[in-house]
Amino acid sequence: MKNRRMRLMAIFAAGVLSVTSMGGIVTAHAEETLSVPAEEAGAGAVQMDGKDAQAAEDGSVAASEGLIAGSFKPSEIAQPAQDTYEYPFLGMKLGISKDLKEQMEKKNISMFTDERWNDNADAVTYATASWCTLTDEQKDAEVDKMGTGYDDWLKSLSRVGVIGMYDEESQKDLDTITGCTEHKELGTSSDGKYKYYLSTNKDADADLLKDVEGIEVTLTEMTPFQNLSAFDQPQDTSDSTEATEGTNVGKFETTGVDGKTYTQDIFSKYDLTMVNIFTTWCSPCVNEIPDLEKLYQEMKDKGVGVVGVTRDTVGSGGKQDEEAVKKAQVIQKKTKASYPFLIPDSGMMNGRLDGISAFPETFFVDKNGNIVGETYSGSHSLDEWKEIVEKELENVTEGK
């Protein structure tokens, strides 16, 4: 995750939080909030306005801005200076000249990426790599992780040039998207749905402009999107997000946020276990936990278990995030969830927890640890989950 910008987009209609994670910095736009007392949650944990979290009429509990607290310097997440940049999802490879690389290393010009996704979160509408000059004020600026601070800061930068891929609708708005007025078409994507452009600012420094105009752009076959950032690298999903029957979570030993030890035997108690992967900063994730608890209480006697996996309690380097653990403890207490919230094990459940970019995500496991059925993105109502679980339970038990 280091030195890369990852836009984790999902469908609001399906209850998935839209977030941006850049070099380990996560920003989010959440509409609902839940407050938690600082003295109860501890320093840096979920904040409350001196009153307990209240469940809405539908049983949901919202997450607070405190789940994504603090600010960061967006200038520090500029892309590193490299000779080449390869973006398989965009079908594009960029070759950087020695002069431009040196200017990037000196911070005379910085490179930032940006992308927007369609409403179904299955394709980008546009994706851009921008080379910008920054004032001292912009270099030192800090923005909140919560809200539109990063996007506003990015729009304020002075563009030298932008190389991007745009769908048909976005092509009508190149001036606004790029902050430039000169646009040169570079080609069409392999699927025919996008066009590539080099956009430039004629008022930019002449030498820097020449360096950006000299970027070698090679168009290649596009790799099908995997619900990752358009600027990320493709991942092998054979044992993770595709979750086909026969894939197993493997043997593991980990702890829950309650401090108890858990192994793969947690699945042996039930014919079918729902594994709900969530993060402490995702309000739709937190919203549905009371419904998942109701589901568990209603269906455990039918052979259905529920396990939560708090994905952000382990960082990209495999180190446990104690602050996230404290937040998860507060969430478990406030939502009255009796099922376990697991901290990911070192093997990430045989790799199943790797590569997930939209939360919550839910999959199902049989009593032998085999991943069965379908994977479900986004939160759902209690009635929707009941219908899904009944279907998956019937499929897993009909062969018994």
mmCIF file of C-alpha atoms in Angstrom:
data_model
loop_
_atom_site.group_PDB
_atom_site.id
_atom_site.type_symbol
_atom_site.label_atom_id
_atom_site.label_comp_id
_atom_site.label_asym_id
_atom_site.label_seq_id
_atom_site.Cartn_x
_atom_site.Cartn_y
_atom_site.Cartn_z
ATOM 1 C CA MET A 1 0.000 0.000 0.000
ATOM 2 C CA LYS A 2 3.015 2.272 0.452
ATOM 3 C CA ASN A 3 3.442 5.000 -2.133
ATOM 4 C CA ARG A 4 0.311 4.106 -4.009
ATOM 5 C CA ARG A 5 -3.103 5.712 -4.160
ATOM 6 C CA MET A 6 -6.003 3.392 -3.952
ATOM 7 C CA ARG A 7 -9.573 4.545 -4.452
ATOM 8 C CA LEU A 8 -11.789 1.985 -2.805
ATOM 9 C CA MET A 9 -15.056 2.639 -4.521
ATOM 10 C CA ALA A 10 -18.333 0.837 -3.998
ATOM 11 C CA ILE A 11 -22.018 1.334 -4.473
ATOM 12 C CA PHE A 12 -23.727 3.668 -2.016
ATOM 13 C CA ALA A 13 -27.023 2.122 -2.988
ATOM 14 C CA ALA A 14 -25.659 -1.191 -1.773
ATOM 15 C CA GLY A 15 -24.381 0.443 1.386
ATOM 16 C CA VAL A 16 -20.671 0.414 0.579
ATOM 17 C CA LEU A 17 -18.581 3.320 1.813
ATOM 18 C CA SER A 18 -16.684 5.366 -0.752
ATOM 19 C CA VAL A 19 -13.135 5.874 0.444
ATOM 20 C CA THR A 20 -9.719 6.824 -0.759
ATOM 21 C CA SER A 21 -6.530 5.339 0.614
ATOM 22 C CA MET A 22 -3.256 6.925 -0.417
ATOM 23 C CA GLY A 23 0.060 5.603 0.773
ATOM 24 C CA GLY A 24 -1.518 4.336 3.967
ATOM 25 C CA ILE A 25 -3.645 7.494 4.436
ATOM 26 C CA VAL A 26 -7.370 6.814 4.358
ATOM 27 C CA THR A 27 -9.950 9.481 3.624
ATOM 28 C CA ALA A 28 -13.689 8.975 3.579
ATOM 29 C CA HIS A 29 -17.018 10.601 2.886
ATOM 30 C CA ALA A 30 -19.557 9.266 5.383
ATOM 31 C CA GLU A 31 -23.017 10.743 5.808
ATOM 32 C CA GLU A 32 -24.010 9.195 9.114
ATOM 33 C CA THR A 33 -22.273 9.525 12.468
ATOM 34 C CA LEU A 34 -22.174 7.761 15.789
ATOM 35 C CA SER A 35 -20.596 9.412 18.832
ATOM 36 C CA VAL A 36 -18.618 7.675 21.641
ATOM 37 C CA PRO A 37 -17.219 9.224 24.898
ATOM 38 C CA ALA A 38 -13.484 9.819 24.720
ATOM 39 C CA GLU A 39 -13.021 8.692 28.300
ATOM 40 C CA GLU A 40 -14.714 5.385 27.509
ATOM 41 C CA ALA A 41 -13.144 4.743 24.124
ATOM 42 C CA GLY A 42 -9.650 5.859 25.035
ATOM 43 C CA ALA A 43 -7.314 8.226 23.252
ATOM 44 C CA GLY A 44 -7.635 8.067 19.500
ATOM 45 C CA ALA A 45 -10.650 5.742 19.576
ATOM 46 C CA VAL A 46 -14.237 6.403 18.550
ATOM 47 C CA GLN A 47 -15.489 9.734 19.865
ATOM 48 C CA MET A 48 -18.939 10.197 21.392
ATOM 49 C CA ASP A 49 -20.714 13.386 22.478
ATOM 50 C CA GLY A 50 -21.204 12.143 26.008
ATOM 51 C CA LYS A 51 -24.109 9.897 25.093
ATOM 52 C CA ASP A 52 -24.381 6.305 24.057
ATOM 53 C CA ALA A 53 -24.841 5.268 20.477
ATOM 54 C CA GLN A 54 -28.508 5.007 19.634
ATOM 55 C CA ALA A 55 -29.820 2.399 17.204
ATOM 56 C CA ALA A 56 -32.044 3.755 14.477
ATOM 57 C CA GLU A 57 -35.510 2.350 13.851
ATOM 58 C CA ASP A 58 -34.036 -0.163 11.421
ATOM 59 C CA GLY A 59 -31.557 -1.331 14.055
ATOM 60 C CA SER A 60 -28.557 0.303 12.459
ATOM 61 C CA VAL A 61 -25.732 2.089 14.235
ATOM 62 C CA ALA A 62 -23.647 4.628 12.348
ATOM 63 C CA ALA A 63 -19.899 5.187 12.558
ATOM 64 C CA SER A 64 -18.424 8.505 13.629
ATOM 65 C CA GLU A 65 -15.926 10.841 12.065
ATOM 66 C CA GLY A 66 -13.697 9.797 14.932
ATOM 67 C CA LEU A 67 -13.303 6.481 13.152
ATOM 68 C CA ILE A 68 -11.189 8.345 10.619
ATOM 69 C CA ALA A 69 -9.670 11.003 12.814
ATOM 70 C CA GLY A 70 -6.865 13.388 12.084
ATOM 71 C CA SER A 71 -5.238 15.043 9.116
ATOM 72 C CA PHE A 72 -2.323 14.484 6.770
ATOM 73 C CA LYS A 73 -0.093 16.328 4.300
ATOM 74 C CA PRO A 74 -1.299 15.462 0.791
ATOM 75 C CA SER A 75 1.986 16.684 -0.706
ATOM 76 C CA GLU A 76 3.687 13.719 0.948
ATOM 77 C CA ILE A 77 1.738 11.179 -1.081
ATOM 78 C CA ALA A 78 3.051 12.241 -4.477
ATOM 79 C CA GLN A 79 4.030 9.317 -6.682
ATOM 80 C CA PRO A 80 7.700 8.342 -6.395
ATOM 81 C CA ALA A 81 10.042 9.295 -9.242
ATOM 82 C CA GLN A 82 10.476 6.288 -11.539
ATOM 83 C CA ASP A 83 11.711 5.569 -15.060
ATOM 84 C CA THR A 84 8.431 3.911 -15.994
ATOM 85 C CA TYR A 85 4.903 3.541 -14.684
ATOM 86 C CA GLU A 86 2.790 0.593 -15.785
ATOM 87 C CA TYR A 87 -0.975 0.614 -15.320
ATOM 88 C CA PRO A 88 -2.430 -2.665 -16.666
ATOM 89 C CA PHE A 89 -6.013 -1.788 -15.714
ATOM 90 C CA LEU A 90 -5.743 1.348 -17.854
ATOM 91 C CA GLY A 91 -3.856 -0.362 -20.661
ATOM 92 C CA MET A 92 -1.165 2.284 -20.395
ATOM 93 C CA LYS A 93 2.576 2.463 -19.806
ATOM 94 C CA LEU A 94 4.449 5.732 -19.250
ATOM 95 C CA GLY A 95 8.147 6.264 -19.947
ATOM 96 C CA ILE A 96 9.678 9.186 -18.030
ATOM 97 C CA SER A 97 12.702 11.108 -19.319
ATOM 98 C CA LYS A 98 15.814 11.529 -17.209
ATOM 99 C CA ASP A 99 15.171 15.268 -16.932
ATOM 100 C CA LEU A 100 11.586 14.845 -15.720
ATOM 101 C CA LYS A 101 12.621 12.189 -13.219
ATOM 102 C CA GLU A 102 15.270 14.538 -11.822
ATOM 103 C CA GLN A 103 12.729 17.357 -11.526
ATOM 104 C CA MET A 104 10.392 15.007 -9.646
ATOM 105 C CA GLU A 105 13.198 13.941 -7.312
ATOM 106 C CA LYS A 106 13.948 17.610 -6.595
ATOM 107 C CA LYS A 107 10.240 18.232 -5.899
ATOM 108 C CA ASN A 108 10.141 20.925 -8.570
ATOM 109 C CA ILE A 109 7.210 19.007 -9.993
ATOM 110 C CA SER A 110 5.111 16.270 -8.399
ATOM 111 C CA MET A 111 2.931 13.524 -9.822
ATOM 112 C CA PHE A 112 -0.510 12.699 -8.435
ATOM 113 C CA THR A 113 -3.123 10.215 -9.609
ATOM 114 C CA ASP A 114 -6.880 10.578 -9.532
ATOM 115 C CA GLU A 115 -9.801 8.451 -10.629
ATOM 116 C CA ARG A 116 -13.585 8.355 -10.607
ATOM 117 C CA TRP A 117 -15.804 5.295 -10.871
ATOM 118 C CA ASN A 118 -19.287 4.741 -12.238
ATOM 119 C CA ASP A 119 -22.299 4.188 -10.002
ATOM 120 C CA ASN A 120 -21.940 0.407 -10.201
ATOM 121 C CA ALA A 121 -18.283 0.593 -9.118
ATOM 122 C CA ASP A 122 -17.315 -1.801 -11.910
ATOM 123 C CA ALA A 123 -15.454 0.625 -14.197
ATOM 124 C CA VAL A 124 -13.768 4.010 -14.065
ATOM 125 C CA THR A 125 -15.252 7.017 -15.794
ATOM 126 C CA TYR A 126 -11.797 8.579 -15.931
ATOM 127 C CA ALA A 127 -8.336 8.116 -14.474
ATOM 128 C CA THR A 128 -5.556 10.702 -14.617
ATOM 129 C CA ALA A 129 -1.893 11.131 -13.791
ATOM 130 C CA SER A 130 -1.121 14.820 -13.230
ATOM 131 C CA TRP A 131 2.214 16.617 -13.012
ATOM 132 C CA CYS A 132 1.831 19.711 -10.883
ATOM 133 C CA THR A 133 3.860 22.476 -9.296
ATOM 134 C CA LEU A 134 3.185 23.262 -5.641
ATOM 135 C CA THR A 135 3.498 26.494 -3.725
ATOM 136 C CA ASP A 136 5.133 26.420 -0.300
ATOM 137 C CA GLU A 137 1.692 26.783 1.218
ATOM 138 C CA GLN A 138 0.386 23.778 -0.729
ATOM 139 C CA LYS A 139 3.435 21.710 0.245
ATOM 140 C CA ASP A 140 2.844 22.430 3.940
ATOM 141 C CA ALA A 141 -0.943 22.183 3.846
ATOM 142 C CA GLU A 142 -2.717 19.582 5.970
ATOM 143 C CA VAL A 143 -6.221 18.342 5.232
ATOM 144 C CA ASP A 144 -8.698 16.255 7.197
ATOM 145 C CA LYS A 145 -8.944 12.592 6.332
ATOM 146 C CA MET A 146 -12.705 12.930 6.549
ATOM 147 C CA GLY A 147 -14.432 14.963 3.852
ATOM 148 C CA THR A 148 -13.385 16.548 0.578
ATOM 149 C CA GLY A 149 -10.166 18.188 1.768
ATOM 150 C CA TYR A 150 -7.862 16.079 -0.399
ATOM 151 C CA ASP A 151 -9.958 16.514 -3.541
ATOM 152 C CA ASP A 152 -10.156 20.272 -2.954
ATOM 153 C CA TRP A 153 -6.394 20.459 -2.411
ATOM 154 C CA LEU A 154 -5.713 18.451 -5.571
ATOM 155 C CA LYS A 155 -7.933 20.737 -7.652
ATOM 156 C CA SER A 156 -6.071 23.793 -6.340
ATOM 157 C CA LEU A 157 -2.706 22.694 -7.771
ATOM 158 C CA SER A 158 -1.201 24.285 -10.856
ATOM 159 C CA ARG A 159 -1.083 21.675 -13.590
ATOM 160 C CA VAL A 160 1.782 21.401 -16.003
ATOM 161 C CA GLY A 161 0.294 18.440 -17.813
ATOM 162 C CA VAL A 162 -2.085 15.520 -17.401
ATOM 163 C CA ILE A 163 -2.210 12.123 -19.078
ATOM 164 C CA GLY A 164 -5.542 10.412 -18.684
ATOM 165 C CA MET A 165 -8.113 7.916 -19.886
ATOM 166 C CA TYR A 166 -11.727 9.083 -20.217
ATOM 167 C CA ASP A 167 -15.071 7.522 -21.063
ATOM 168 C CA GLU A 168 -17.359 9.182 -23.587
ATOM 169 C CA GLU A 169 -19.128 11.403 -21.062
ATOM 170 C CA SER A 170 -15.925 12.530 -19.330
ATOM 171 C CA GLN A 171 -14.400 13.557 -22.654
ATOM 172 C CA LYS A 172 -16.900 16.431 -22.733
ATOM 173 C CA ASP A 173 -15.408 17.910 -19.572
ATOM 174 C CA LEU A 174 -11.652 17.665 -20.109
ATOM 175 C CA ASP A 175 -10.943 21.299 -19.154
ATOM 176 C CA THR A 176 -12.556 20.923 -15.740
ATOM 177 C CA ILE A 177 -11.180 17.474 -14.981
ATOM 178 C CA THR A 178 -7.598 18.241 -15.990
ATOM 179 C CA GLY A 179 -7.285 21.944 -15.150
ATOM 180 C CA CYS A 180 -5.753 22.372 -18.611
ATOM 181 C CA THR A 181 -7.029 23.871 -21.864
ATOM 182 C CA GLU A 182 -4.887 22.108 -24.483
ATOM 183 C CA HIS A 183 -5.733 18.477 -25.249
ATOM 184 C CA LYS A 184 -4.043 16.038 -27.616
ATOM 185 C CA GLU A 185 -5.703 12.699 -28.337
ATOM 186 C CA LEU A 186 -3.295 9.797 -27.874
ATOM 187 C CA GLY A 187 -5.446 6.822 -28.827
ATOM 188 C CA THR A 188 -8.348 4.562 -27.943
ATOM 189 C CA SER A 189 -8.483 1.796 -25.328
ATOM 190 C CA SER A 190 -8.395 -1.835 -26.399
ATOM 191 C CA ASP A 191 -12.057 -2.260 -25.449
ATOM 192 C CA GLY A 192 -13.049 0.840 -27.413
ATOM 193 C CA LYS A 193 -14.766 2.493 -24.441
ATOM 194 C CA TYR A 194 -12.158 5.127 -23.581
ATOM 195 C CA LYS A 195 -9.887 7.674 -25.211
ATOM 196 C CA TYR A 196 -6.494 8.784 -23.929
ATOM 197 C CA TYR A 197 -5.404 12.415 -23.905
ATOM 198 C CA LEU A 198 -2.344 14.471 -23.064
ATOM 199 C CA SER A 199 -3.610 17.736 -21.590
ATOM 200 C CA THR A 200 -1.269 20.671 -21.029
ATOM 201 C CA ASN A 201 -1.229 24.120 -19.502
ATOM 202 C CA LYS A 202 0.268 26.567 -22.004
ATOM 203 C CA ASP A 203 1.151 28.987 -19.189
ATOM 204 C CA ALA A 204 3.282 26.442 -17.307
ATOM 205 C CA ASP A 205 7.066 26.655 -17.010
ATOM 206 C CA ALA A 206 8.412 25.986 -20.498
ATOM 207 C CA ASP A 207 11.074 23.471 -19.437
ATOM 208 C CA LEU A 208 8.703 21.507 -17.239
ATOM 209 C CA LEU A 209 6.071 21.573 -19.967
ATOM 210 C CA LYS A 210 8.586 20.185 -22.453
ATOM 211 C CA ASP A 211 9.469 17.382 -20.020
ATOM 212 C CA VAL A 212 5.833 16.382 -19.572
ATOM 213 C CA GLU A 213 5.111 16.570 -23.296
ATOM 214 C CA GLY A 214 8.076 14.240 -23.790
ATOM 215 C CA ILE A 215 6.552 11.417 -21.697
ATOM 216 C CA GLU A 216 6.435 8.275 -23.820
ATOM 217 C CA VAL A 217 2.935 6.798 -23.734
ATOM 218 C CA THR A 218 2.467 3.175 -24.786
ATOM 219 C CA LEU A 219 -1.054 1.789 -25.035
ATOM 220 C CA THR A 220 -1.517 -1.897 -24.234
ATOM 221 C CA GLU A 221 -4.276 -4.456 -23.768
ATOM 222 C CA MET A 222 -6.397 -3.580 -20.740
ATOM 223 C CA THR A 223 -6.476 -5.994 -17.805
ATOM 224 C CA PRO A 224 -10.073 -6.519 -16.565
ATOM 225 C CA PHE A 225 -10.790 -4.458 -13.458
ATOM 226 C CA GLN A 226 -10.658 -6.200 -10.095
ATOM 227 C CA ASN A 227 -12.411 -3.544 -7.986
ATOM 228 C CA LEU A 228 -8.998 -2.118 -7.101
ATOM 229 C CA SER A 229 -7.576 1.266 -7.929
ATOM 230 C CA ALA A 230 -7.107 1.824 -11.640
ATOM 231 C CA PHE A 231 -3.472 2.589 -10.785
ATOM 232 C CA ASP A 232 -2.949 -0.568 -8.729
ATOM 233 C CA GLN A 233 -1.392 -3.764 -10.025
ATOM 234 C CA PRO A 234 -3.539 -6.825 -10.823
ATOM 235 C CA GLN A 235 -3.763 -9.447 -8.113
ATOM 236 C CA ASP A 236 -4.200 -13.198 -8.245
ATOM 237 C CA THR A 237 -7.747 -13.614 -6.958
ATOM 238 C CA SER A 238 -7.943 -17.375 -7.371
ATOM 239 C CA ASP A 239 -7.771 -17.867 -3.590
ATOM 240 C CA SER A 240 -9.271 -14.591 -2.468
ATOM 241 C CA THR A 241 -11.976 -12.362 -3.825
ATOM 242 C CA GLU A 242 -13.443 -14.818 -6.308
ATOM 243 C CA ALA A 243 -13.964 -17.371 -3.520
ATOM 244 C CA THR A 244 -14.873 -20.446 -5.553
ATOM 245 C CA GLU A 245 -16.124 -23.665 -4.002
ATOM 246 C CA GLY A 246 -13.275 -25.865 -2.814
ATOM 247 C CA THR A 247 -11.102 -22.967 -1.694
ATOM 248 C CA ASN A 248 -10.316 -23.294 2.001
ATOM 249 C CA VAL A 249 -9.459 -20.694 4.638
ATOM 250 C CA GLY A 250 -6.747 -23.053 5.874
ATOM 251 C CA LYS A 251 -5.455 -23.599 9.387
ATOM 252 C CA PHE A 252 -4.939 -20.488 11.460
ATOM 253 C CA GLU A 253 -4.660 -19.200 14.989
ATOM 254 C CA THR A 254 -5.499 -15.642 15.854
ATOM 255 C CA THR A 255 -7.092 -13.508 18.542
ATOM 256 C CA GLY A 256 -10.329 -11.629 18.626
ATOM 257 C CA VAL A 257 -10.711 -8.040 19.761
ATOM 258 C CA ASP A 258 -11.977 -9.633 22.979
ATOM 259 C CA GLY A 259 -8.486 -11.078 23.567
ATOM 260 C CA LYS A 260 -9.603 -14.701 23.151
ATOM 261 C CA THR A 261 -7.798 -17.168 20.892
ATOM 262 C CA TYR A 262 -9.579 -18.497 17.808
ATOM 263 C CA THR A 263 -8.654 -21.145 15.246
ATOM 264 C CA GLN A 264 -10.260 -22.616 12.145
ATOM 265 C CA ASP A 265 -12.302 -24.765 14.527
ATOM 266 C CA ILE A 266 -14.620 -21.801 14.951
ATOM 267 C CA PHE A 267 -16.282 -22.928 11.718
ATOM 268 C CA SER A 268 -16.771 -26.547 12.804
ATOM 269 C CA LYS A 269 -19.653 -25.624 15.099
ATOM 270 C CA TYR A 270 -21.995 -24.696 12.252
ATOM 271 C CA ASP A 271 -23.045 -26.073 8.881
ATOM 272 C CA LEU A 272 -22.559 -22.584 7.436
ATOM 273 C CA THR A 273 -20.746 -19.535 8.782
ATOM 274 C CA MET A 274 -21.098 -16.018 7.449
ATOM 275 C CA VAL A 275 -17.721 -14.259 7.448
ATOM 276 C CA ASN A 276 -18.298 -10.506 7.406
ATOM 277 C CA ILE A 277 -15.148 -8.500 6.607
ATOM 278 C CA PHE A 278 -15.394 -4.903 7.761
ATOM 279 C CA THR A 279 -13.347 -1.954 8.975
ATOM 280 C CA THR A 280 -13.834 0.343 11.934
ATOM 281 C CA TRP A 281 -13.965 3.422 9.692
ATOM 282 C CA CYS A 282 -16.720 2.119 7.390
ATOM 283 C CA SER A 283 -20.118 3.412 8.522
ATOM 284 C CA PRO A 284 -22.193 1.040 6.334
ATOM 285 C CA CYS A 285 -20.186 -1.810 7.876
ATOM 286 C CA VAL A 286 -20.991 -0.670 11.395
ATOM 287 C CA ASN A 287 -24.596 0.115 10.466
ATOM 288 C CA GLU A 288 -25.408 -3.503 9.662
ATOM 289 C CA ILE A 289 -23.793 -5.155 12.695
ATOM 290 C CA PRO A 290 -26.999 -5.012 14.809
ATOM 291 C CA ASP A 291 -28.839 -6.776 11.975
ATOM 292 C CA LEU A 292 -26.090 -9.382 11.720
ATOM 293 C CA GLU A 293 -26.449 -9.980 15.457
ATOM 294 C CA LYS A 294 -30.211 -10.462 15.022
ATOM 295 C CA LEU A 295 -29.521 -12.817 12.142
ATOM 296 C CA TYR A 296 -27.119 -14.817 14.290
ATOM 297 C CA GLN A 297 -29.575 -15.120 17.166
ATOM 298 C CA GLU A 298 -32.386 -16.216 14.841
ATOM 299 C CA MET A 299 -30.383 -18.735 12.799
ATOM 300 C CA LYS A 300 -27.712 -20.238 15.044
ATOM 301 C CA ASP A 301 -30.069 -23.068 16.025
ATOM 302 C CA LYS A 302 -30.464 -23.793 12.304
ATOM 303 C CA GLY A 303 -26.722 -24.324 11.968
ATOM 304 C CA VAL A 304 -25.664 -20.826 10.913
ATOM 305 C CA GLY A 305 -22.837 -18.907 12.590
ATOM 306 C CA VAL A 306 -21.509 -15.393 12.100
ATOM 307 C CA VAL A 307 -17.894 -14.247 12.352
ATOM 308 C CA GLY A 308 -16.684 -10.704 11.906
ATOM 309 C CA VAL A 309 -13.172 -9.945 10.645
ATOM 310 C CA THR A 310 -11.960 -6.434 11.479
ATOM 311 C CA ARG A 311 -9.651 -5.934 8.516
ATOM 312 C CA ASP A 312 -8.033 -2.654 9.567
ATOM 313 C CA THR A 313 -6.756 -4.074 12.867
ATOM 314 C CA VAL A 314 -3.736 -5.282 10.887
ATOM 315 C CA GLY A 315 -1.758 -2.846 8.733
ATOM 316 C CA SER A 316 -0.159 -3.446 5.348
ATOM 317 C CA GLY A 317 3.087 -4.479 7.044
ATOM 318 C CA GLY A 318 1.330 -7.168 9.082
ATOM 319 C CA LYS A 319 1.622 -5.210 12.331
ATOM 320 C CA GLN A 320 -1.393 -5.086 14.617
ATOM 321 C CA ASP A 321 -3.006 -1.644 14.845
ATOM 322 C CA GLU A 322 -3.845 -1.220 18.522
ATOM 323 C CA GLU A 323 -5.896 1.911 17.901
ATOM 324 C CA ALA A 324 -8.130 0.035 15.456
ATOM 325 C CA VAL A 325 -8.455 -2.819 17.956
ATOM 326 C CA LYS A 326 -9.703 -0.358 20.598
ATOM 327 C CA LYS A 327 -12.222 1.068 18.122
ATOM 328 C CA ALA A 328 -13.424 -2.423 17.258
ATOM 329 C CA GLN A 329 -13.877 -3.191 20.958
ATOM 330 C CA VAL A 330 -16.047 -0.105 21.358
ATOM 331 C CA ILE A 331 -18.081 -0.988 18.263
ATOM 332 C CA GLN A 332 -18.642 -4.546 19.492
ATOM 333 C CA LYS A 333 -19.801 -3.251 22.858
ATOM 334 C CA LYS A 334 -22.083 -0.547 21.490
ATOM 335 C CA THR A 335 -23.690 -2.780 18.875
ATOM 336 C CA LYS A 336 -24.062 -5.622 21.410
ATOM 337 C CA ALA A 337 -22.611 -8.108 18.940
ATOM 338 C CA SER A 338 -22.119 -11.488 20.623
ATOM 339 C CA TYR A 339 -20.377 -13.122 17.678
ATOM 340 C CA PRO A 340 -16.565 -12.755 17.520
ATOM 341 C CA PHE A 341 -14.656 -9.942 15.829
ATOM 342 C CA LEU A 342 -11.427 -11.546 14.651
ATOM 343 C CA ILE A 343 -8.089 -9.853 14.040
ATOM 344 C CA PRO A 344 -6.693 -11.207 10.717
ATOM 345 C CA ASP A 345 -4.134 -13.972 11.171
ATOM 346 C CA SER A 346 -0.660 -13.752 9.632
ATOM 347 C CA GLY A 347 -1.767 -15.862 6.650
ATOM 348 C CA MET A 348 -4.883 -13.763 6.045
ATOM 349 C CA MET A 349 -7.087 -16.879 6.108
ATOM 350 C CA ASN A 350 -5.035 -18.566 3.416
ATOM 351 C CA GLY A 351 -4.960 -15.319 1.425
ATOM 352 C CA ARG A 352 -8.737 -14.851 1.363
ATOM 353 C CA LEU A 353 -8.539 -11.518 3.186
ATOM 354 C CA ASP A 354 -5.987 -10.025 0.779
ATOM 355 C CA GLY A 355 -6.898 -7.740 -2.108
ATOM 356 C CA ILE A 356 -10.255 -6.583 -0.726
ATOM 357 C CA SER A 357 -10.915 -2.982 -1.697
ATOM 358 C CA ALA A 358 -14.618 -2.420 -0.926
ATOM 359 C CA PHE A 359 -16.119 -2.927 2.511
ATOM 360 C CA PRO A 360 -18.062 -4.645 3.852
ATOM 361 C CA GLU A 361 -17.494 -7.902 1.997
ATOM 362 C CA THR A 362 -19.098 -11.162 3.053
ATOM 363 C CA PHE A 363 -18.430 -14.773 2.123
ATOM 364 C CA PHE A 364 -19.514 -18.135 3.525
ATOM 365 C CA VAL A 365 -17.609 -21.098 4.932
ATOM 366 C CA ASP A 366 -18.774 -24.640 5.657
ATOM 367 C CA LYS A 367 -17.854 -26.584 8.814
ATOM 368 C CA ASN A 368 -14.656 -27.838 7.164
ATOM 369 C CA GLY A 369 -13.417 -24.356 6.335
ATOM 370 C CA ASN A 370 -14.259 -24.580 2.633
ATOM 371 C CA ILE A 371 -15.334 -21.291 1.080
ATOM 372 C CA VAL A 372 -18.745 -21.926 -0.471
ATOM 373 C CA GLY A 373 -21.367 -20.007 -2.373
ATOM 374 C CA GLU A 374 -21.075 -16.452 -3.552
ATOM 375 C CA THR A 375 -19.252 -13.359 -2.310
ATOM 376 C CA TYR A 376 -21.438 -10.384 -1.379
ATOM 377 C CA SER A 377 -20.249 -6.773 -1.509
ATOM 378 C CA GLY A 378 -21.981 -4.077 0.475
ATOM 379 C CA SER A 379 -24.298 -4.067 3.458
ATOM 380 C CA HIS A 380 -27.811 -5.510 3.367
ATOM 381 C CA SER A 381 -30.976 -5.369 5.409
ATOM 382 C CA LEU A 382 -31.901 -8.135 7.840
ATOM 383 C CA ASP A 383 -34.554 -9.510 5.469
ATOM 384 C CA GLU A 384 -32.100 -9.483 2.564
ATOM 385 C CA TRP A 385 -29.500 -11.337 4.613
ATOM 386 C CA LYS A 386 -32.073 -13.903 5.714
ATOM 387 C CA GLU A 387 -32.920 -14.657 2.107
ATOM 388 C CA ILE A 388 -29.247 -14.908 1.163
ATOM 389 C CA VAL A 389 -28.360 -17.125 4.123
ATOM 390 C CA GLU A 390 -31.309 -19.459 3.543
ATOM 391 C CA LYS A 391 -30.181 -19.922 -0.050
ATOM 392 C CA GLU A 392 -26.533 -20.545 0.878
ATOM 393 C CA LEU A 393 -27.541 -22.883 3.734
ATOM 394 C CA GLU A 394 -29.758 -24.942 1.429
ATOM 395 C CA ASN A 395 -26.927 -25.257 -1.076
ATOM 396 C CA VAL A 396 -24.415 -26.409 1.530
ATOM 397 C CA THR A 397 -26.726 -28.886 3.278
ATOM 398 C CA GLU A 398 -28.545 -30.470 0.346
ATOM 399 C CA GLY A 399 -25.673 -32.895 -0.157
ATOM 400 C CA LYS A 400 -25.651 -34.099 3.442
#
